[in-house]
Coordinates of C-alpha atoms in Angstrom, one line a residue:
M1 CA 165.5 169.9 5.2
D2 CA 164.7 172.2 2.8
A3 CA 164.0 176.1 2.9
I4 CA 164.2 178.9 0.6
I5 CA 166.6 181.6 1.6
R6 CA 167.0 185.5 1.8
K7 CA 166.2 186.9 -1.5
G8 CA 168.9 188.4 -3.7
S9 CA 170.8 185.2 -2.7
A10 CA 172.3 183.4 -5.9
R11 CA 171.0 180.1 -4.8
T12 CA 167.6 178.7 -3.7
T13 CA 168.2 176.4 -1.6
I14 CA 170.4 175.3 1.6
D15 CA 172.2 171.9 2.4
P16 CA 171.2 170.6 4.9
V17 CA 174.3 169.0 5.9
V18 CA 175.4 172.5 6.5
T19 CA 172.5 173.2 8.8
E20 CA 173.2 171.1 10.9
I21 CA 177.1 171.7 11.0
V22 CA 175.5 175.9 11.4
R23 CA 172.7 175.0 14.3
N24 CA 175.2 172.9 16.3
G25 CA 178.1 175.8 15.3
L26 CA 176.0 178.6 16.8
I27 CA 175.2 176.4 20.1
A28 CA 179.0 175.9 20.7
A29 CA 179.8 179.4 19.7
T30 CA 177.0 180.7 22.4
E31 CA 178.9 178.1 24.7
E32 CA 182.3 179.4 23.8
M33 CA 181.3 183.0 24.6
K34 CA 180.0 181.7 27.8
T35 CA 183.0 179.7 29.4
N36 CA 185.6 182.8 28.4
L37 CA 183.4 185.0 30.1
M38 CA 183.2 183.2 33.4
R39 CA 186.5 182.3 33.3
T40 CA 187.9 186.3 33.0
A41 CA 184.5 187.7 35.3
Y42 CA 186.3 189.3 38.7
N43 CA 183.4 189.3 40.2
M44 CA 182.0 185.8 42.4
I45 CA 178.5 186.5 40.5
I46 CA 179.1 186.4 37.0
Y47 CA 182.5 183.6 37.6
E48 CA 180.1 181.6 40.2
A49 CA 176.6 182.0 39.7
L50 CA 176.3 182.7 36.4
D51 CA 173.9 185.7 36.4
F52 CA 174.6 186.0 33.1
T53 CA 173.4 185.3 29.6
V54 CA 175.4 185.4 26.2
G55 CA 173.6 185.4 22.6
L56 CA 174.6 185.3 18.8
F57 CA 171.4 187.6 16.8
D58 CA 171.1 188.7 13.3
A59 CA 171.2 191.5 11.0
D60 CA 167.2 193.2 12.3
G61 CA 168.1 191.9 16.2
N62 CA 165.9 188.9 16.0
T63 CA 167.5 185.9 18.6
V64 CA 169.7 183.2 16.7
S65 CA 171.0 181.5 19.6
I66 CA 171.0 182.3 23.5
G67 CA 173.6 180.1 25.5
L68 CA 171.4 178.6 28.4
G69 CA 171.5 181.0 31.3
L70 CA 168.9 183.3 32.8
P71 CA 165.0 182.3 30.8
M72 CA 163.8 185.7 31.6
F73 CA 166.4 187.0 29.3
I74 CA 164.9 184.9 26.3
R75 CA 163.8 188.4 25.0
G76 CA 165.2 191.2 26.9
M77 CA 168.4 190.8 25.1
S78 CA 167.1 190.0 21.3
E79 CA 165.2 193.7 22.2
T80 CA 168.1 195.7 23.7
V81 CA 170.0 194.7 20.4
K82 CA 167.0 196.3 18.1
A83 CA 167.0 199.3 20.7
K84 CA 170.4 199.4 19.9
I85 CA 170.3 198.8 15.5
A86 CA 167.4 202.1 15.8
H87 CA 169.1 204.3 18.3
F88 CA 172.4 204.4 15.3
K89 CA 170.0 204.0 12.0
G90 CA 172.6 202.7 10.1
D91 CA 176.1 204.9 12.1
L92 CA 177.4 201.4 12.7
D93 CA 181.3 200.7 12.1
P94 CA 183.2 197.5 12.2
G95 CA 185.0 197.5 15.9
D96 CA 181.8 199.2 17.5
I97 CA 180.6 197.7 20.8
L98 CA 177.6 198.9 22.3
L99 CA 176.6 199.3 25.5
T100 CA 173.5 199.9 27.9
N101 CA 171.5 199.4 31.2
D102 CA 168.4 201.4 30.2
A103 CA 166.7 199.1 32.8
Y104 CA 163.0 200.4 30.5
I105 CA 164.9 198.3 27.3
T106 CA 166.2 195.3 29.2
G107 CA 163.3 194.7 31.0
S108 CA 165.7 194.1 34.3
H109 CA 167.3 196.6 36.8
L110 CA 170.7 198.7 36.0
N111 CA 172.7 196.1 37.3
H112 CA 172.5 193.8 34.0
M113 CA 175.3 195.4 31.3
T114 CA 174.4 194.7 28.2
F115 CA 177.5 194.7 25.4
T116 CA 176.9 194.5 21.7
V117 CA 179.2 194.1 18.9
P118 CA 177.8 194.2 15.3
I119 CA 179.4 191.6 12.9
F120 CA 180.1 192.4 9.4
H121 CA 181.3 190.5 6.8
D122 CA 182.7 192.4 3.4
G123 CA 181.4 195.4 4.6
D124 CA 178.0 194.4 5.4
L125 CA 176.1 194.4 8.8
V126 CA 175.3 190.6 9.0
G127 CA 174.5 189.7 12.6
F128 CA 175.3 190.7 16.7
S129 CA 176.9 189.2 19.4
C130 CA 175.3 189.8 23.0
C131 CA 176.1 189.3 26.6
M132 CA 174.1 190.5 29.5
A133 CA 175.9 189.9 32.9
H134 CA 175.1 191.4 36.6
W135 CA 177.9 194.0 38.0
P136 CA 177.3 194.0 42.0
D137 CA 177.7 197.6 42.1
V138 CA 176.7 200.6 39.1
G139 CA 176.7 202.9 42.8
G140 CA 173.3 204.0 43.8
T141 CA 171.5 203.4 47.3
L142 CA 173.1 200.6 48.9
S143 CA 169.3 200.6 51.1
G144 CA 167.8 198.1 50.3
S145 CA 164.2 200.0 49.6
T146 CA 164.5 202.5 46.6
T147 CA 161.2 204.0 45.1
D148 CA 162.0 205.2 41.7
I149 CA 165.0 204.1 39.2
Y150 CA 167.3 207.4 40.0
S151 CA 167.7 205.8 43.0
E152 CA 168.9 202.5 42.0
G153 CA 172.7 203.7 40.3
L154 CA 174.3 204.9 37.1
Q155 CA 172.1 205.1 34.2
M156 CA 173.9 204.6 31.0
P157 CA 171.8 205.2 27.9
I158 CA 173.0 203.3 24.7
V159 CA 176.6 204.4 24.2
K160 CA 178.8 203.0 21.9
I161 CA 182.2 202.1 24.5
Y162 CA 184.3 202.1 21.4
R163 CA 184.1 203.3 18.4
K164 CA 186.1 201.5 15.1
G165 CA 187.6 199.8 18.3
V166 CA 188.9 202.6 20.0
I167 CA 187.9 202.3 23.6
S168 CA 186.0 205.8 24.9
D169 CA 187.7 207.0 27.5
E170 CA 185.3 209.7 28.5
L171 CA 182.3 206.9 29.1
V172 CA 185.1 204.6 31.0
S173 CA 185.6 207.6 33.5
I174 CA 181.8 208.1 33.6
I175 CA 181.5 204.7 34.8
K176 CA 184.5 204.1 37.5
T177 CA 183.2 207.7 38.5
N178 CA 179.4 206.2 39.4
V179 CA 181.0 202.7 41.1
R180 CA 182.9 201.8 44.2
L181 CA 184.3 199.2 43.3
A182 CA 185.8 200.2 39.9
D183 CA 188.9 197.7 39.7
R184 CA 186.4 194.7 39.7
A185 CA 184.0 196.7 37.1
M186 CA 186.2 196.6 34.8
G187 CA 187.5 193.7 35.2
D188 CA 184.0 192.5 34.2
F189 CA 183.9 195.1 31.7
R190 CA 186.8 193.2 30.0
A191 CA 185.6 190.0 30.6
Q192 CA 182.1 191.0 28.5
V193 CA 183.7 192.4 26.4
A194 CA 185.8 189.7 25.1
A195 CA 182.6 187.2 25.2
V196 CA 181.0 189.5 22.8
K197 CA 184.6 189.1 20.5
T198 CA 184.2 185.4 21.3
G199 CA 181.2 185.6 19.8
E200 CA 181.3 187.6 17.2
K201 CA 185.2 185.8 15.6
R202 CA 182.9 182.1 15.9
F203 CA 180.3 183.7 13.9
L204 CA 182.8 184.6 11.3
E205 CA 184.7 181.8 10.7
M206 CA 181.7 179.7 10.2
L207 CA 180.8 182.9 7.6
R208 CA 184.0 182.2 5.6
K209 CA 184.1 178.3 5.6
Y210 CA 181.0 177.5 4.2
G211 CA 179.3 180.7 3.1
R212 CA 177.6 183.7 3.8
D213 CA 174.8 182.6 1.8
D214 CA 174.6 179.4 2.8
V215 CA 175.2 179.8 6.9
L216 CA 172.5 182.9 6.6
G217 CA 170.1 180.1 4.7
A218 CA 170.5 177.9 6.9
I219 CA 169.7 180.4 10.4
D220 CA 166.9 181.1 8.5
A221 CA 165.9 177.2 7.8
I222 CA 166.6 176.6 11.6
M223 CA 164.1 178.9 12.5
D224 CA 161.6 177.6 9.7
Q225 CA 161.4 174.4 11.1
S226 CA 161.3 175.6 15.0
E227 CA 158.2 177.6 13.9
R228 CA 156.3 174.4 12.3
L229 CA 157.7 172.2 15.6
A230 CA 156.2 175.3 17.6
R231 CA 153.1 175.4 15.8
Q232 CA 152.2 171.0 15.1
R233 CA 152.2 171.3 19.3
V234 CA 150.0 174.1 19.7
A235 CA 147.7 172.3 17.0
A236 CA 148.0 169.8 19.3
M237 CA 146.7 171.2 22.5
P238 CA 143.1 171.8 23.5
D239 CA 141.6 174.5 22.0
G240 CA 139.6 177.3 24.2
V241 CA 140.4 179.9 26.5
Y242 CA 142.1 179.6 29.9
E243 CA 142.6 182.1 33.1
A244 CA 144.2 182.2 36.7
E245 CA 145.0 184.4 39.2
S246 CA 148.0 184.4 41.7
F247 CA 148.6 187.3 44.1
M248 CA 152.0 188.9 45.8
D249 CA 153.0 189.1 48.9
D250 CA 153.6 192.8 48.4
D251 CA 155.7 196.3 46.7
G252 CA 157.8 196.4 49.6
V253 CA 156.1 199.5 50.4
S254 CA 152.5 199.3 50.4
V255 CA 152.9 196.7 53.1
G256 CA 150.1 193.7 53.0
V257 CA 149.0 194.8 49.8
R258 CA 148.2 192.2 47.4
V259 CA 149.4 192.8 43.6
P260 CA 147.2 190.6 41.9
I261 CA 148.5 188.7 38.6
R262 CA 146.0 187.6 36.6
V263 CA 146.8 186.0 33.2
K264 CA 144.5 184.4 30.3
V265 CA 145.5 182.3 27.4
E266 CA 143.8 181.2 24.1
I267 CA 144.6 178.6 21.9
K268 CA 143.2 178.1 18.4
G269 CA 144.6 175.9 16.2
D270 CA 148.2 176.2 16.1
R271 CA 148.5 179.7 17.3
M272 CA 148.1 180.9 21.0
S273 CA 147.6 184.3 22.8
V274 CA 149.0 184.8 26.2
D275 CA 147.1 188.3 27.4
L276 CA 148.8 190.1 30.0
S277 CA 145.9 192.7 30.4
E278 CA 145.5 192.1 33.9
V279 CA 147.9 192.0 36.0
S280 CA 149.1 194.4 38.2
K281 CA 149.6 198.4 37.5
Q282 CA 152.7 199.6 38.5
V283 CA 153.5 199.0 41.8
G284 CA 155.5 201.9 43.9
G285 CA 158.0 199.2 45.5
F286 CA 161.0 197.8 43.5
Y287 CA 159.5 194.8 42.0
N288 CA 159.0 196.4 38.8
S289 CA 160.0 195.0 35.3
G290 CA 160.2 196.5 31.6
A291 CA 157.7 195.6 28.7
T292 CA 160.4 192.9 27.4
A293 CA 160.8 190.8 30.7
G294 CA 156.5 190.6 29.9
M295 CA 157.4 189.3 26.7
S296 CA 159.8 187.2 28.1
C297 CA 157.2 185.5 30.6
C298 CA 155.0 184.5 27.8
Q299 CA 158.1 183.1 25.7
V300 CA 159.7 181.2 28.4
A301 CA 155.8 179.7 29.4
F302 CA 155.5 178.8 25.5
K303 CA 158.9 177.5 25.5
C304 CA 158.5 174.7 28.3
L305 CA 154.7 173.4 26.8
T306 CA 156.0 173.3 23.5
S307 CA 160.0 172.9 23.0
P308 CA 161.6 173.0 26.1
L309 CA 164.9 171.2 24.8
D310 CA 164.8 172.5 20.9
M311 CA 167.9 174.2 20.5
P312 CA 169.2 176.4 19.7
I313 CA 166.4 179.3 21.1
N314 CA 165.7 181.0 18.1
E315 CA 163.4 183.6 16.8
G316 CA 161.3 181.0 14.8
Q317 CA 160.0 179.4 17.7
F318 CA 157.7 182.5 19.0
R319 CA 156.2 183.0 15.6
A320 CA 153.2 181.5 17.2
L321 CA 153.0 183.2 20.1
D322 CA 151.3 186.6 20.3
I323 CA 151.4 188.3 23.3
I324 CA 149.3 191.7 24.8
L325 CA 150.9 193.3 27.2
P326 CA 149.8 196.9 27.4
P327 CA 152.4 199.3 29.6
G328 CA 152.0 200.5 33.1
S329 CA 152.1 197.3 34.0
V330 CA 154.2 195.1 37.1
V331 CA 156.1 193.3 33.8
S332 CA 155.5 196.2 31.5
A333 CA 156.8 199.3 33.5
V334 CA 157.3 202.8 31.9
K335 CA 160.0 205.4 34.0
P336 CA 161.0 206.8 36.7
A337 CA 159.4 203.0 38.3
A338 CA 162.1 201.5 40.8
M339 CA 163.3 197.8 39.3
R340 CA 166.0 196.5 41.6
M341 CA 164.4 193.5 41.7
W342 CA 162.6 193.4 38.4
M343 CA 162.8 189.6 38.8
T344 CA 160.6 188.5 41.0
Y345 CA 157.3 188.8 39.8
P346 CA 157.9 187.6 36.5
M347 CA 158.0 184.0 37.9
T348 CA 155.2 184.3 39.1
V349 CA 153.6 185.8 36.1
V350 CA 154.9 182.1 34.9
D351 CA 153.7 180.1 37.0
T352 CA 150.2 181.7 36.6
I353 CA 150.3 180.8 32.8
F354 CA 151.3 177.3 34.2
K355 CA 148.4 177.6 36.3
A356 CA 146.1 178.3 33.6
V357 CA 146.6 176.2 30.8
A358 CA 146.2 173.0 33.6
P359 CA 143.0 171.8 33.8
A360 CA 143.4 171.8 29.6
M361 CA 147.3 169.7 29.5
P362 CA 147.8 168.2 32.7
D363 CA 150.8 166.3 31.5
Q364 CA 152.3 169.0 30.9
V365 CA 152.7 171.7 33.9
A366 CA 154.0 171.5 37.2
A367 CA 152.5 173.2 40.6
G368 CA 153.7 176.4 41.8
H369 CA 157.4 176.6 42.9
H370 CA 158.7 178.5 45.3
A371 CA 159.2 181.5 43.0
D372 CA 162.1 184.0 44.4
L373 CA 165.8 183.9 44.4
V374 CA 166.0 184.5 48.2
V375 CA 168.6 187.0 47.5
G376 CA 170.6 188.7 50.7
R377 CA 172.4 192.0 50.6
V378 CA 175.2 191.7 52.4
N379 CA 178.0 195.1 52.9
G380 CA 180.5 195.9 55.0
R381 CA 184.6 196.9 55.3
K382 CA 186.7 194.0 56.6
A383 CA 189.0 193.7 59.1
S384 CA 191.7 192.7 58.1
D385 CA 192.6 196.1 55.6
N386 CA 189.3 198.6 56.3
S387 CA 188.7 197.7 52.3
F388 CA 185.1 198.1 51.4
Y389 CA 182.6 194.7 49.5
I390 CA 179.3 194.2 48.2
Y391 CA 178.1 190.5 48.6
L392 CA 174.9 189.2 46.8
G393 CA 174.3 186.0 48.8
G394 CA 171.7 183.7 48.9
L395 CA 170.6 182.1 45.7
I396 CA 170.1 178.7 47.6
G397 CA 167.6 177.4 45.9
G398 CA 164.3 176.3 46.5
G399 CA 161.7 173.9 45.9
W400 CA 159.8 173.1 42.5
G401 CA 156.3 171.9 42.1
A402 CA 155.6 168.4 41.4
K403 CA 154.7 167.3 37.6
H404 CA 151.9 164.3 37.3
N405 CA 154.4 161.6 37.2
S406 CA 157.8 163.0 39.4
D407 CA 158.0 164.6 42.9
G408 CA 159.3 168.5 42.9
M409 CA 162.9 168.9 42.2
N410 CA 164.9 170.1 45.7
A411 CA 167.0 173.6 45.8
T412 CA 166.7 174.6 42.9
I413 CA 167.0 177.5 41.4
A414 CA 163.5 179.7 40.7
M415 CA 162.6 180.3 37.0
N416 CA 163.9 183.6 36.2
D417 CA 167.8 182.4 36.8
G418 CA 167.1 179.1 35.1
D419 CA 170.8 178.2 35.1
T420 CA 171.7 180.2 38.0
H421 CA 174.1 178.8 40.9
N422 CA 174.6 179.4 44.5
G423 CA 177.6 181.1 45.5
P424 CA 180.2 177.7 47.1
S425 CA 180.4 177.8 51.2
E426 CA 184.0 177.4 50.4
Q427 CA 184.1 181.0 48.7
V428 CA 181.9 182.7 50.4
E429 CA 183.9 182.3 53.4
A430 CA 187.3 182.7 52.3
K431 CA 186.8 186.3 50.4
Y432 CA 183.8 187.7 52.8
P433 CA 183.4 188.1 57.2
L434 CA 180.9 185.4 57.3
L435 CA 180.0 181.6 58.8
V436 CA 177.9 179.3 56.9
E437 CA 176.3 177.8 59.9
R438 CA 173.9 175.2 58.3
Y439 CA 172.8 175.0 54.4
C440 CA 170.3 172.0 54.8
L441 CA 167.0 171.0 53.2
R442 CA 163.6 172.3 54.7
P443 CA 162.0 169.0 56.2
D444 CA 158.1 169.4 55.1
S445 CA 158.6 172.4 53.0
G446 CA 157.1 170.0 49.8
G447 CA 153.6 170.4 49.5
A448 CA 152.0 166.9 49.9
G449 CA 150.7 165.5 47.2
Q450 CA 149.9 161.9 45.1
Y451 CA 153.7 163.8 44.2
R452 CA 155.1 165.4 46.6
G453 CA 156.6 169.3 46.0
G454 CA 160.4 169.6 45.9
L455 CA 162.2 170.9 49.3
G456 CA 163.4 174.8 50.0
T457 CA 166.3 175.2 51.8
E458 CA 167.4 176.8 54.8
Q459 CA 170.6 178.8 54.7
V460 CA 172.1 180.5 58.4
M461 CA 175.3 182.6 57.9
Q462 CA 177.0 184.3 60.9
A463 CA 178.6 187.7 60.6
I464 CA 182.5 187.3 62.0
N465 CA 182.6 191.1 61.3
Q466 CA 179.9 193.8 61.7
I467 CA 178.0 194.0 58.2
N468 CA 175.2 195.6 56.6
F469 CA 171.7 192.8 55.6
S470 CA 168.8 193.3 53.6
S471 CA 166.7 190.7 52.0
Q472 CA 163.2 191.6 49.9
M473 CA 161.6 188.5 49.1
D474 CA 157.7 187.2 48.3
R475 CA 155.8 184.5 48.4
V476 CA 156.4 184.4 52.3
V477 CA 152.6 184.8 52.4
C478 CA 151.2 183.6 49.5
K479 CA 152.6 179.6 49.6
P480 CA 153.7 178.2 46.8
W481 CA 150.1 176.6 45.4
G482 CA 149.6 172.3 44.4
V483 CA 147.5 170.7 41.3
F484 CA 144.9 168.9 41.7
G485 CA 144.2 168.1 45.0
G486 CA 147.8 168.8 46.0
L487 CA 148.6 170.7 48.4
S488 CA 150.9 174.2 48.9
G489 CA 154.2 174.0 49.4
F490 CA 156.0 176.1 52.4
G491 CA 156.6 180.1 51.7
N492 CA 159.6 181.4 51.5
S493 CA 161.2 183.6 54.7
V494 CA 163.7 185.2 56.3
A495 CA 165.3 186.2 60.2
I496 CA 167.3 188.0 61.5
H497 CA 169.2 186.3 65.0
R498 CA 171.3 188.0 67.1
G499 CA 173.5 186.7 69.6
G500 CA 172.7 185.5 73.1
A501 CA 168.6 186.5 72.1
D502 CA 166.5 183.6 72.7
K503 CA 163.8 184.2 69.5
E504 CA 164.3 184.6 65.7
T505 CA 163.5 188.0 64.7
L506 CA 161.1 187.6 61.6
F507 CA 159.7 189.8 59.1
P508 CA 156.1 188.4 58.2
N509 CA 156.8 190.1 54.8
G510 CA 159.8 188.7 53.9
K511 CA 161.5 192.2 53.9
A512 CA 164.1 193.0 56.0
I513 CA 165.7 196.5 55.3
N514 CA 168.7 198.1 56.5
Q515 CA 169.5 195.8 59.0
V516 CA 173.1 195.5 61.4
L517 CA 174.0 192.9 62.3
K518 CA 177.3 192.7 64.9
P519 CA 179.8 189.8 65.9
G520 CA 178.2 186.2 66.5
D521 CA 174.7 187.6 64.6
A522 CA 173.6 185.6 62.3
Y523 CA 171.3 186.1 59.1
I524 CA 168.9 183.3 57.9
L525 CA 167.2 182.8 54.5
R526 CA 164.5 180.0 53.9
S527 CA 163.1 179.2 50.5
G528 CA 160.0 178.1 50.2
G529 CA 158.6 174.2 48.4
G530 CA 157.0 173.2 45.2
G531 CA 153.3 172.5 45.0
G532 CA 152.0 168.5 45.5
Y533 CA 150.0 167.9 42.4
G534 CA 147.4 165.5 43.1
S535 CA 146.0 164.2 46.6
P536 CA 148.3 163.2 49.7
L537 CA 146.2 160.6 49.8
E538 CA 147.0 158.3 47.2
R539 CA 150.7 158.8 47.1
D540 CA 152.3 155.1 47.8
I541 CA 153.1 154.0 50.5
A542 CA 156.7 153.3 49.8
S543 CA 158.0 156.8 48.6
I544 CA 156.4 157.9 51.8
E545 CA 158.4 155.5 53.4
R546 CA 161.0 157.0 51.3
D547 CA 160.0 160.3 52.6
V548 CA 160.7 159.9 56.5
R549 CA 164.1 157.9 55.8
C550 CA 165.2 160.4 54.2
G551 CA 164.3 163.6 56.3
Y552 CA 162.4 165.2 53.4
V553 CA 159.0 164.2 55.6
T554 CA 158.7 164.4 59.6
R555 CA 156.4 161.1 61.2
E556 CA 154.2 164.4 62.1
Q557 CA 153.7 165.1 58.4
A558 CA 153.2 161.6 57.2
E559 CA 150.1 161.4 59.8
T560 CA 148.7 164.8 59.3
G561 CA 149.0 164.7 55.6
Y562 CA 149.1 161.6 54.2
G563 CA 147.1 159.9 57.1
I564 CA 149.7 157.6 57.5
V565 CA 149.6 155.8 60.5
F566 CA 152.9 153.9 62.1
A567 CA 152.9 150.9 63.8
K568 CA 155.1 150.6 67.1
D569 CA 157.9 148.9 65.8
G570 CA 157.7 152.5 62.8
A571 CA 156.9 150.6 59.8
I572 CA 153.9 151.6 58.7
D573 CA 150.5 149.9 59.5
A574 CA 149.5 148.7 55.4
K575 CA 145.5 148.2 57.2
A576 CA 145.5 151.3 59.1
T577 CA 146.6 153.5 56.5
A578 CA 144.2 153.0 54.4
K579 CA 141.6 153.3 56.7
R580 CA 142.4 156.3 57.7
R581 CA 142.6 158.1 54.5
A582 CA 139.3 156.9 53.8
E583 CA 138.1 157.9 56.5
M584 CA 140.5 161.9 55.5
K585 CA 138.9 162.0 52.3
K586 CA 135.4 161.5 54.0
D587 CA 135.6 164.6 55.7
G588 CA 138.1 166.7 53.2
L589 CA 141.4 166.3 54.9
P590 CA 143.5 167.3 54.6
I591 CA 143.3 171.1 54.3
D592 CA 145.0 173.1 51.9
E593 CA 146.4 175.8 53.0
P594 CA 147.9 178.4 50.0
I595 CA 148.2 181.2 52.5
A596 CA 150.5 181.1 55.4
P597 CA 149.4 182.9 58.7
T598 CA 152.5 185.0 59.9
P599 CA 155.4 182.6 60.1
V600 CA 156.5 181.4 63.2
F601 CA 160.2 179.0 63.6
P602 CA 161.1 177.3 66.4
T603 CA 163.9 179.5 68.0
Q604 CA 166.3 176.6 68.0
M605 CA 165.4 175.0 64.6
A606 CA 168.4 176.8 62.7
F607 CA 171.0 177.0 65.8
E608 CA 170.7 174.2 67.9
Q609 CA 173.9 171.7 67.2
P610 CA 172.1 169.0 64.9
Q611 CA 172.3 165.2 66.3
R612 CA 174.2 162.9 64.1
N613 CA 171.9 160.8 62.9
E614 CA 173.1 156.8 62.7
I615 CA 173.9 156.1 59.3
P616 CA 172.0 152.8 57.9
E617 CA 174.9 150.8 55.9
K618 CA 172.9 150.8 52.3
L619 CA 171.2 154.1 50.9
T620 CA 170.8 155.3 48.0
E621 CA 173.9 158.3 47.1
E622 CA 170.7 160.5 46.9
E623 CA 169.8 159.5 50.5
R624 CA 173.8 159.8 51.5
V625 CA 173.4 163.1 50.0
V626 CA 170.3 164.1 52.0
F627 CA 172.1 162.7 55.7
A628 CA 175.2 165.1 54.5
M629 CA 173.4 168.1 53.9
N630 CA 171.3 168.1 57.2
C631 CA 174.9 168.1 59.5
R632 CA 176.8 171.5 60.1
C633 CA 179.5 172.1 57.6
C634 CA 181.6 173.3 60.6
S635 CA 181.1 171.1 63.0

């Protein structure tokens, strides 16, 4: 690999061996930043769920390497670094650490504290080390519903939290005064500082070992190569203009009023343009996100289509992408729009971009996925010492859409939080007054298709003491869509079961706000499945036999959705199945229902003690996991 390096350098080309060493060194540095943050953070949302992103950036704020984390911060951190550069206008010194959680700069909510260290080498600014992480509490209302940014917590403008290595006690005091759990917040504060200092240390080590010109030249070469590869892959796509539309259920305030998501993608030569001009204007509820989130939607989709496995993630990969994003939409909101659930709508924007280009590149896209983090917000006081706690639960994973050659993934986190994990049941029960009654896959939740959508999950959480609970979900009514004849998957949902009640309390639009649960009550989170790919009447019988055996698909769904005929002994009658499928195809069956009716679930679905299945001797490891997940962990 040859490349011209920065102006002013004594060298005109770079060493390809050094370039490859630098490439891997950058990846290793951001991975070490991740590890240090995980091991030193105080809150489970960081050290277990991994709700954070770290990265290294050049002197202009362009992305050099991002550690795998939240895909929707693929642009947010770079734009935040650039905003800090513009704010201080060169007034930066070694030892400075910059901080902000400005939602309209980061594109997300106020819970994302973003620390940045300017990296100096021999007195010159050569780059930045940055870390964004989710703080469970930044003040503001505990109510699940907000309509402006002022009710959502502490707003920290761009500040120097450290000046020349000296911490600002006044700013720290402001932070501690505005959060409920100051000790835990400051623990995460120190963990983030450690992470960004780790990035600074490793970057400087590379400069000292291989020389500044060679390292910076290698970074330029890596970006240039990333650009060439992206352009080649775009050039191989069919030219054209592709459009698609989808809808969100509502904004949590105007209940039942659909929110349109319309996108237009143009491919011309080796460039792609994504136009988000027709995405809904910002809403009155809590689902808005800033412009950097809208840009990230386009970049996430572009990377998935052009360079999904190429590392490190860097600026060069996006030079062939043009983005049209006017201000004032739900993914380019302006103050004072509420931003608490910023992460929800962007996921459907990405899905809709894939939906638009599906006709042009059917083997490169998937059907719609559950597109929601399925979050449960819990707070209260522990009976043991009356201490206050906040728990951000859920993140239970759901179904992803099927592809042209495989079923969708089961129980996988939504697009926004790619590397985020769920909270282990043992950790939840040890730290909070909650009992995990059930955590299992949802049968039939994956959309039927030649390739089936992935399954969603169900989690039942019993309150041991009185708790306050809120949940704000979407894509409950507007279900994850199928493609090329595949059917839609189940939507997301939330419910509450009061101890002793016969029925669940349902929330048809997925918004359960300010619910008080007494001991013995339970909240239920259900994630949606993925959409199917291709006609379900084309699914091979062996796959359906396995689906039914695993419990992925019920016999009823196999019969009505896939045209299966079972013999008296329970085996599939291939001849009768072929006849039924032919009749169904002639009659235009099965019929898709992309818009869900008011969700109703069997009363005892989540609370009846499951019967232990007799486990056959010969099972795959995956099938054993399925049987295990369908038994109560507390039985």
